[in-house]
Each structure stands twice: as structure tokens, then as C-alpha cells.
C-alpha positions as a printed Julia matrix, in Angstrom:
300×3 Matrix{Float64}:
   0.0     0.0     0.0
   1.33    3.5    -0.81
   0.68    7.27   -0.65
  -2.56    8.17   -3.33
  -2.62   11.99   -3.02
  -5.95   12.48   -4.6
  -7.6    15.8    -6.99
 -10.02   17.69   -5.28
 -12.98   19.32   -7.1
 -15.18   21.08   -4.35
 -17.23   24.19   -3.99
 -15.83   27.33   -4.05
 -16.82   28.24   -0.59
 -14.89   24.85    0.26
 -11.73   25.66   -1.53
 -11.89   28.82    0.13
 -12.22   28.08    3.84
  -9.37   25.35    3.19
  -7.37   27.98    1.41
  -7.91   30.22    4.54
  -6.89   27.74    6.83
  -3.76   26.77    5.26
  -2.44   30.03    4.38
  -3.31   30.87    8.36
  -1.01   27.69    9.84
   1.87   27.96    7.29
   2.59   31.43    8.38
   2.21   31.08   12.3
   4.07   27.6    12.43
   5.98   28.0     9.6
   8.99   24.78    9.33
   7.31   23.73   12.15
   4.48   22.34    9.79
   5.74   18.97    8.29
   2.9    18.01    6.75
  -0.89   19.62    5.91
  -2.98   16.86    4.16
  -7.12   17.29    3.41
  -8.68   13.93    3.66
 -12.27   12.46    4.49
 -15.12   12.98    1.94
 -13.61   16.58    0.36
 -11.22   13.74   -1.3
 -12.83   10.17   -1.55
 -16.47   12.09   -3.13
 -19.32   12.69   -1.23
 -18.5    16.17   -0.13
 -21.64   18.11    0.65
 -21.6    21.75    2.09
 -22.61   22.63    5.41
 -23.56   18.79    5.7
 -19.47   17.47    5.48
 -16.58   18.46    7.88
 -13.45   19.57    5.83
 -10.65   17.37    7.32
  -7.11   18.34    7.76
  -4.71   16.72    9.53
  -1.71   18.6    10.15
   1.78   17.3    11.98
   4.14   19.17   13.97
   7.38   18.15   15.47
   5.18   18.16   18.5
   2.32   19.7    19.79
   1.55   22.07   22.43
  -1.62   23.77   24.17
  -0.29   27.28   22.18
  -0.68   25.09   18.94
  -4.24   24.03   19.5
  -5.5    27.35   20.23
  -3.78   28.98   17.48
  -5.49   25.98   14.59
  -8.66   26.25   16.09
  -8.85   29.82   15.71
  -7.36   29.68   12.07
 -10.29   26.85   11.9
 -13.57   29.34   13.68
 -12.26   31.71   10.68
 -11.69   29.61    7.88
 -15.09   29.42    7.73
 -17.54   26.26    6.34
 -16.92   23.52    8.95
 -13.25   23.0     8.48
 -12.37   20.45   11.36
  -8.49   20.12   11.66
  -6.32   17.44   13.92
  -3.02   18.21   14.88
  -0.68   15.07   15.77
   3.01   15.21   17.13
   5.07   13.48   14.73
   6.01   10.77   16.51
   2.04    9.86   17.43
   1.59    8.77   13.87
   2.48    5.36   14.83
   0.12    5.45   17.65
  -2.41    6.37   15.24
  -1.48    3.07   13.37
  -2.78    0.69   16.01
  -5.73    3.18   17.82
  -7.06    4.38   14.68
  -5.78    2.48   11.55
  -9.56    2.73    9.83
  -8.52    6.76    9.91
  -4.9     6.45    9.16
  -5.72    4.04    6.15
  -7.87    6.4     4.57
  -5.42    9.2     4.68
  -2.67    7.2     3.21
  -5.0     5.98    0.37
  -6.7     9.11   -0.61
  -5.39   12.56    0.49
  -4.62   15.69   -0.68
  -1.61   17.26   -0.33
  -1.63   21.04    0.95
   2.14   21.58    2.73
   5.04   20.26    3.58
   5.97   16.42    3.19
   3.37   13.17    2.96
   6.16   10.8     2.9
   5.71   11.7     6.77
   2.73    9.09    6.73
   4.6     6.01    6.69
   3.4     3.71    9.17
   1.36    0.83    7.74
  -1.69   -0.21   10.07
  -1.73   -4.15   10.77
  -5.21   -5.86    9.95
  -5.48   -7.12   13.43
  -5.34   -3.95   14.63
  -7.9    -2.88   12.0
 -10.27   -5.33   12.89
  -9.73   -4.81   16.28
 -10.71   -1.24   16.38
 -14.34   -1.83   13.93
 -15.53   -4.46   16.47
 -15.16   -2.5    19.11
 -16.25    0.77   17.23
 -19.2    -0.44   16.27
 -20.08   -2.19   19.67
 -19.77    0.84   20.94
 -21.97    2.66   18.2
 -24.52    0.16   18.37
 -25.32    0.45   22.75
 -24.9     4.06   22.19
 -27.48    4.05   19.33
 -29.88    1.99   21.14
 -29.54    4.3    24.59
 -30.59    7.23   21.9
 -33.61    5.33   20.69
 -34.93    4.51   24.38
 -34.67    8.51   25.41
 -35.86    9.83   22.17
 -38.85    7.42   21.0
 -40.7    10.13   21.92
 -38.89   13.29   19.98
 -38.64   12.15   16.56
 -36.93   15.31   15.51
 -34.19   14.4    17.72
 -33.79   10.6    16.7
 -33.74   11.53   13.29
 -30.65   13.95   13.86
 -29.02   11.3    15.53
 -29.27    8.84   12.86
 -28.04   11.34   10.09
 -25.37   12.53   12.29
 -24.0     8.89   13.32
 -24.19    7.35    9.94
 -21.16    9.32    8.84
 -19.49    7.73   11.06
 -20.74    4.11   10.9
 -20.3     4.0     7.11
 -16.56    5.09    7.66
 -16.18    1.76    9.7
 -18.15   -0.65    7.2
 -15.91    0.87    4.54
 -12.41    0.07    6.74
 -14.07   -3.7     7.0
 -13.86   -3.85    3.33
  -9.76   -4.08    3.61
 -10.46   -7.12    5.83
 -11.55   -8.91    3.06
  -9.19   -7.89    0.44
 -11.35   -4.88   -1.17
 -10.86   -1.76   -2.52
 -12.08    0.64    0.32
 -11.15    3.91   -1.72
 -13.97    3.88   -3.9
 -16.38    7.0    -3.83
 -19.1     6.38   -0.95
 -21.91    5.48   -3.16
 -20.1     2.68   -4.64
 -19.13    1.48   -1.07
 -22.82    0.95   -0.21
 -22.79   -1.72   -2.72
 -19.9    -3.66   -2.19
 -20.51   -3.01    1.76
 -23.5    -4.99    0.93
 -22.55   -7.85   -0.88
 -19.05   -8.16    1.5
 -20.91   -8.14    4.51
 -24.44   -9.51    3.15
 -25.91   -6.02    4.48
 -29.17   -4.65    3.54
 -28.54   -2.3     0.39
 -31.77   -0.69    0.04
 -31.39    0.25    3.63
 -27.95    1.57    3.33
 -29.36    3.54    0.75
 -32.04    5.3     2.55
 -29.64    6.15    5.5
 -27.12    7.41    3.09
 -29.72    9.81    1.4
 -30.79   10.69    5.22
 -27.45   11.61    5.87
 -26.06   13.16    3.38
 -29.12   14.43    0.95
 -30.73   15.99    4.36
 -33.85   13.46    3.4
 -37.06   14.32    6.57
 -38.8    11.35    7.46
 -42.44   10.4     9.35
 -42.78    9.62   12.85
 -43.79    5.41   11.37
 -41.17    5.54    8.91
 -38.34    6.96   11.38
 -38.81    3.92   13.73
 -38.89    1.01   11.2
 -35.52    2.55    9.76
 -33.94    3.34   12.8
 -34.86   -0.29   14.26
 -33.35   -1.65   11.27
 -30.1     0.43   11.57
 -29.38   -0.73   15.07
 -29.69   -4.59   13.26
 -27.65   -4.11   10.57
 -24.69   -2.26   13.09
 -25.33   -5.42   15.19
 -25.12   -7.55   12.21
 -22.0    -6.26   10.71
 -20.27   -6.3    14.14
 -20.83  -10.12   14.48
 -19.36  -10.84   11.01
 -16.4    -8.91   12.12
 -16.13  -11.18   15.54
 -16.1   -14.46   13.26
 -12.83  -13.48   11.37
  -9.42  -14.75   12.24
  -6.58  -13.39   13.42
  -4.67  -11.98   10.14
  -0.74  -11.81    9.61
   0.66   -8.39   10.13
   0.87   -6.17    7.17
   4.62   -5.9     6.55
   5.32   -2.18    5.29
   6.22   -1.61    1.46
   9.87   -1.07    0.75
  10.68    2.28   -0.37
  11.38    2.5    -3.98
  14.84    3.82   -3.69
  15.82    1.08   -1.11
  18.28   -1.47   -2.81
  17.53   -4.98   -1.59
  20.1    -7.09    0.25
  22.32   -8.86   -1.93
  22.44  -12.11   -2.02
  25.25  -14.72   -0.63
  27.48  -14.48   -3.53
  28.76  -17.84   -4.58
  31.97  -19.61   -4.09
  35.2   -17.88   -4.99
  36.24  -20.98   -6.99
  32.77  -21.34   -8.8
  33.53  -17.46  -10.23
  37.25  -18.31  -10.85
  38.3   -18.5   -14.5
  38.4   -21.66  -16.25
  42.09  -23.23  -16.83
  43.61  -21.49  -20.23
  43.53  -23.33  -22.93
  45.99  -25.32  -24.72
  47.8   -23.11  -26.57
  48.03  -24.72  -29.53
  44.33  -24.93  -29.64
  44.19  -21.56  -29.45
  46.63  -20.73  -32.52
  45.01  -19.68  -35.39
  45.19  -22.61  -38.46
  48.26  -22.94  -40.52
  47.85  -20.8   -43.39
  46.87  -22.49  -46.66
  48.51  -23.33  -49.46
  49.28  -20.01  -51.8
  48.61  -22.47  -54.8
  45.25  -23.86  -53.48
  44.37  -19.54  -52.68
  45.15  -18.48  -56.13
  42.58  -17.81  -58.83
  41.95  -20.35  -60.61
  43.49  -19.95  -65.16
  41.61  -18.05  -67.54
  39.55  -20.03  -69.8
């Protein structure tokens, strides 16, 4: 797996606020910013304003309290909901085992705004992958069902928690797509469908919540509660197919390309050794011939 930096084509508002945002860092922490990357749906497709967060994930040699203030003012004035994360250097291979789902998706699709991406190096390990959607979606799942039981009554409310959380929740199905081998950086609408067939999900219902979530879709009081009842099963569902996999061998990072590889044992210094010279008398050129038998032959 290597770096995909990624095109992005977004609103102009979007381009803007990122604009904004970078211009604002680069100049406060100047060659203290390694790396500025845009990630999430601005890059994989998907992007829709004032619906989507604008992620950036900038790394510093390390990060202080100063830091934070100073991005999330540059982020309050950026403007459209630009949502940075800043991340010491060295906590990059942290992220790799508490967050590979996150860190995979940067290294697969990003966008490159400053500095140096090479700087995203580590390689997650599937276990840890797999480890991290089980309990992620555990976790979704008991907090999706205590927001049912206090908001049966408020549909309103339920309904904002479904679109908010299914963000979220479809960022996890995707990442459970690399535990079985498949392409996770496809654009979002095309995940629904192999999220369904990988983990033998309900499409048409993946559909609705997708359209709920991200085409700001209102739904009835009857309709909210059969879909929302069905989301909690197909969470559930997804999280037990996750539980039956086995452990997997670690991912063993790629090479890079201007390493030269280990030469190999070279053979025995007799085996490389010259053969004997020849005799030399084989190797003298062939008496010469007779001056007779050379010459042309009379003129008729």
C-alpha cells in the first residue's frame, strides 16, 4: 500500500475556507508544519456543504496547548466547517494501532496542501484494524440503542441522531472492506454496494440512511422507527461478522522504492574463478593455406 494523493474538485466556498486555513497555519508555524494533508469525503467524493466536515490533519514536530489554540482559531475563521487534527510526529504510529480505519484512509486518498506526505509512513496491521471496527461499532450500536430509548418520543431528535452517526458508521463498514481484500477507496456510493454484498448487508437500507445523511432526506414519525430499528440490526449484524474473522498476519510495510535490496550470498570464490587457459596450440590460429590452393583459378 502507498501514498494516493488524490484531486479535489469542491465548492468554491470549500476551496476557500481550506485555502484560509492553510495560508493561516503555514505562516504562524511555519517549518514547524511537516505536513498539511485534506482527507475524508472533500477527497474520496461525497463532499456536501454545510452537511461534510473539511478534514485536515496537520503534523508538527510536537504539539503544544499554544498550537491548539492557534489551529482552532485559524479553523472558527476559515469558515464552512473546516475540522483540523493536529498530531506530534512521533504519534503517527500510535495512530497506526488506535485508529488504523482513519490512518488508512489518509494514506490511500489525500490531498496534499504543505510540507511532506512521505511523513505518513506507518502501515496499520489488519489485526489492529479489525480490532478497532468491532469495538467501534459495539460501541456505536449500545450508544445508538440508549438514543432510541430517550428519544422514541422526539422524533426530531432521533432523526438527527441517525443522520449525524451514519457518517461515522459508514466510515467503519468501509475500513471492514480491507479485511476482506477490497478496494475501500472507492467514492461512498459505490461502497454501499460492495458493503453490501461483502458483509451480506441490507442495500436498500444503506441507501435510505445514506440519502438521510447526506441528501438531508425528513422522514415520518412510522417511517423513522422502522428505519432506525433496522439500523441498530444491521450495526449489530456487521459487528458479528467482524467477531467471526481470524486473526490476520501483520501487514509488513512496502519497501521504499529507492531502497536497494540485500544482496544475495554471492557464490563460491572458486565457482567465479576463470576456467584453466587453454591449450595453446588450440588456441593458434590454423596454418595458413597453401598459396597455390588460394590463387585464382586460369583463364579459360
Amino acid at each position: 500500500m502507498g501514498l494516493q494523493r488524490s484531486d479535489v474538485n469542491l465548492p468554491a466556498g470549500a476551496s476557500q475556507a481550506i485555502e484560509r486555513f492553510r495560508a493561516e497555519v503555514q505562516a504562524a508555524f511555519g517549518e514547524r508544519l511537516r505536513c498539511l494533508v485534506l482527507y475524508g469525503s472533500a477527497v474520496q467524493g461525497g463532499y456536501r456543504s454545510r452537511l461534510s466536515d473539511l478534514n485536515l490533519l496537520a503534523v508538527l514536530p510536537m504539539v503544544t496547548s499554544g498550537d491548539l489554540a492557534l489551529a482552532g482559531r485559524a479553523a472558527s475563521r476559515a469558515g464552512e466547517l473546516v475540522a483540523p487534527v493536529l498530531l506530534a510526529e512521533p504519534e503517527l504510529g500510535e495512530l497506526a494501532v488506535v485508529a488504523p480505519a482513519t490512518l488508512w484512509d489518509i494514506i490511500e486518498q489525500h490531498h496534499l496542501l504543505a510540507g511532506d506526505d512521505s511523513l505518513l509512513a506507518p502501515v496499520p496491521h489488519l489485526d489492529d484494524l479489525a480490532r478497532q471496527l468491532r469495538l467501534e461499532l459495539r460501541d456505536k450500536l449500545h450508544r445508538l440503542r440508549a438514543a432510541y430509548l430517550a428519544q422514541a418520543g422526539r422524533p426530531a431528535q432521533l432523526e438527527a441522531t441517525a443522520r449525524r452517526s451514519f457518517g461515522s458508521v459508514l466510515h467503519l463498514l468501509r475500513g471492514a472492506l480491507r479485511l476482506y481484500g477490497r478496494d475501500a477507496a472507492v467514492h461512498p456510493v459505490q461502497a454501499l454496494g460492495e458493503v453490501a454484498r461483502t458483509l451480506q448487508l441490507d442495500l436498500d437500507l444503506l441507501r435510505q440512511l445514506f440519502t438521510l445523511r447526506y441528501e438531508n432526506e425528513r422522514l415520518g414519525r412510522d417511517r423513522l422507527n422502522g428505519i432506525f430499528g433496522a439500523y441498530l440490526e444491521l450495526i449489530e449484524t456487521a459487528a458479528k461478522r467482524l467477531a467471526t474473522l481470524p486473526p490476520f498476519a501483520q501487514l509488513e510495510p512496502e519497501a521504499p522504492a529507492n531502497e536497494v535490496p540485500e544482496k544475495p550470498a554471492g557464490p563460491d570464490e572458486a565457482a567465479l574463478s576463470l576456467p584453466p587457459e587453454a591449450d595453446e596450440a588450440a588456441l593458434s590460429p590454423p596454418p595458413e593455406a597453401d598459396e597455390a590452393a588460394l590463387s585464382p583459378p586460369p583463364e579459360a
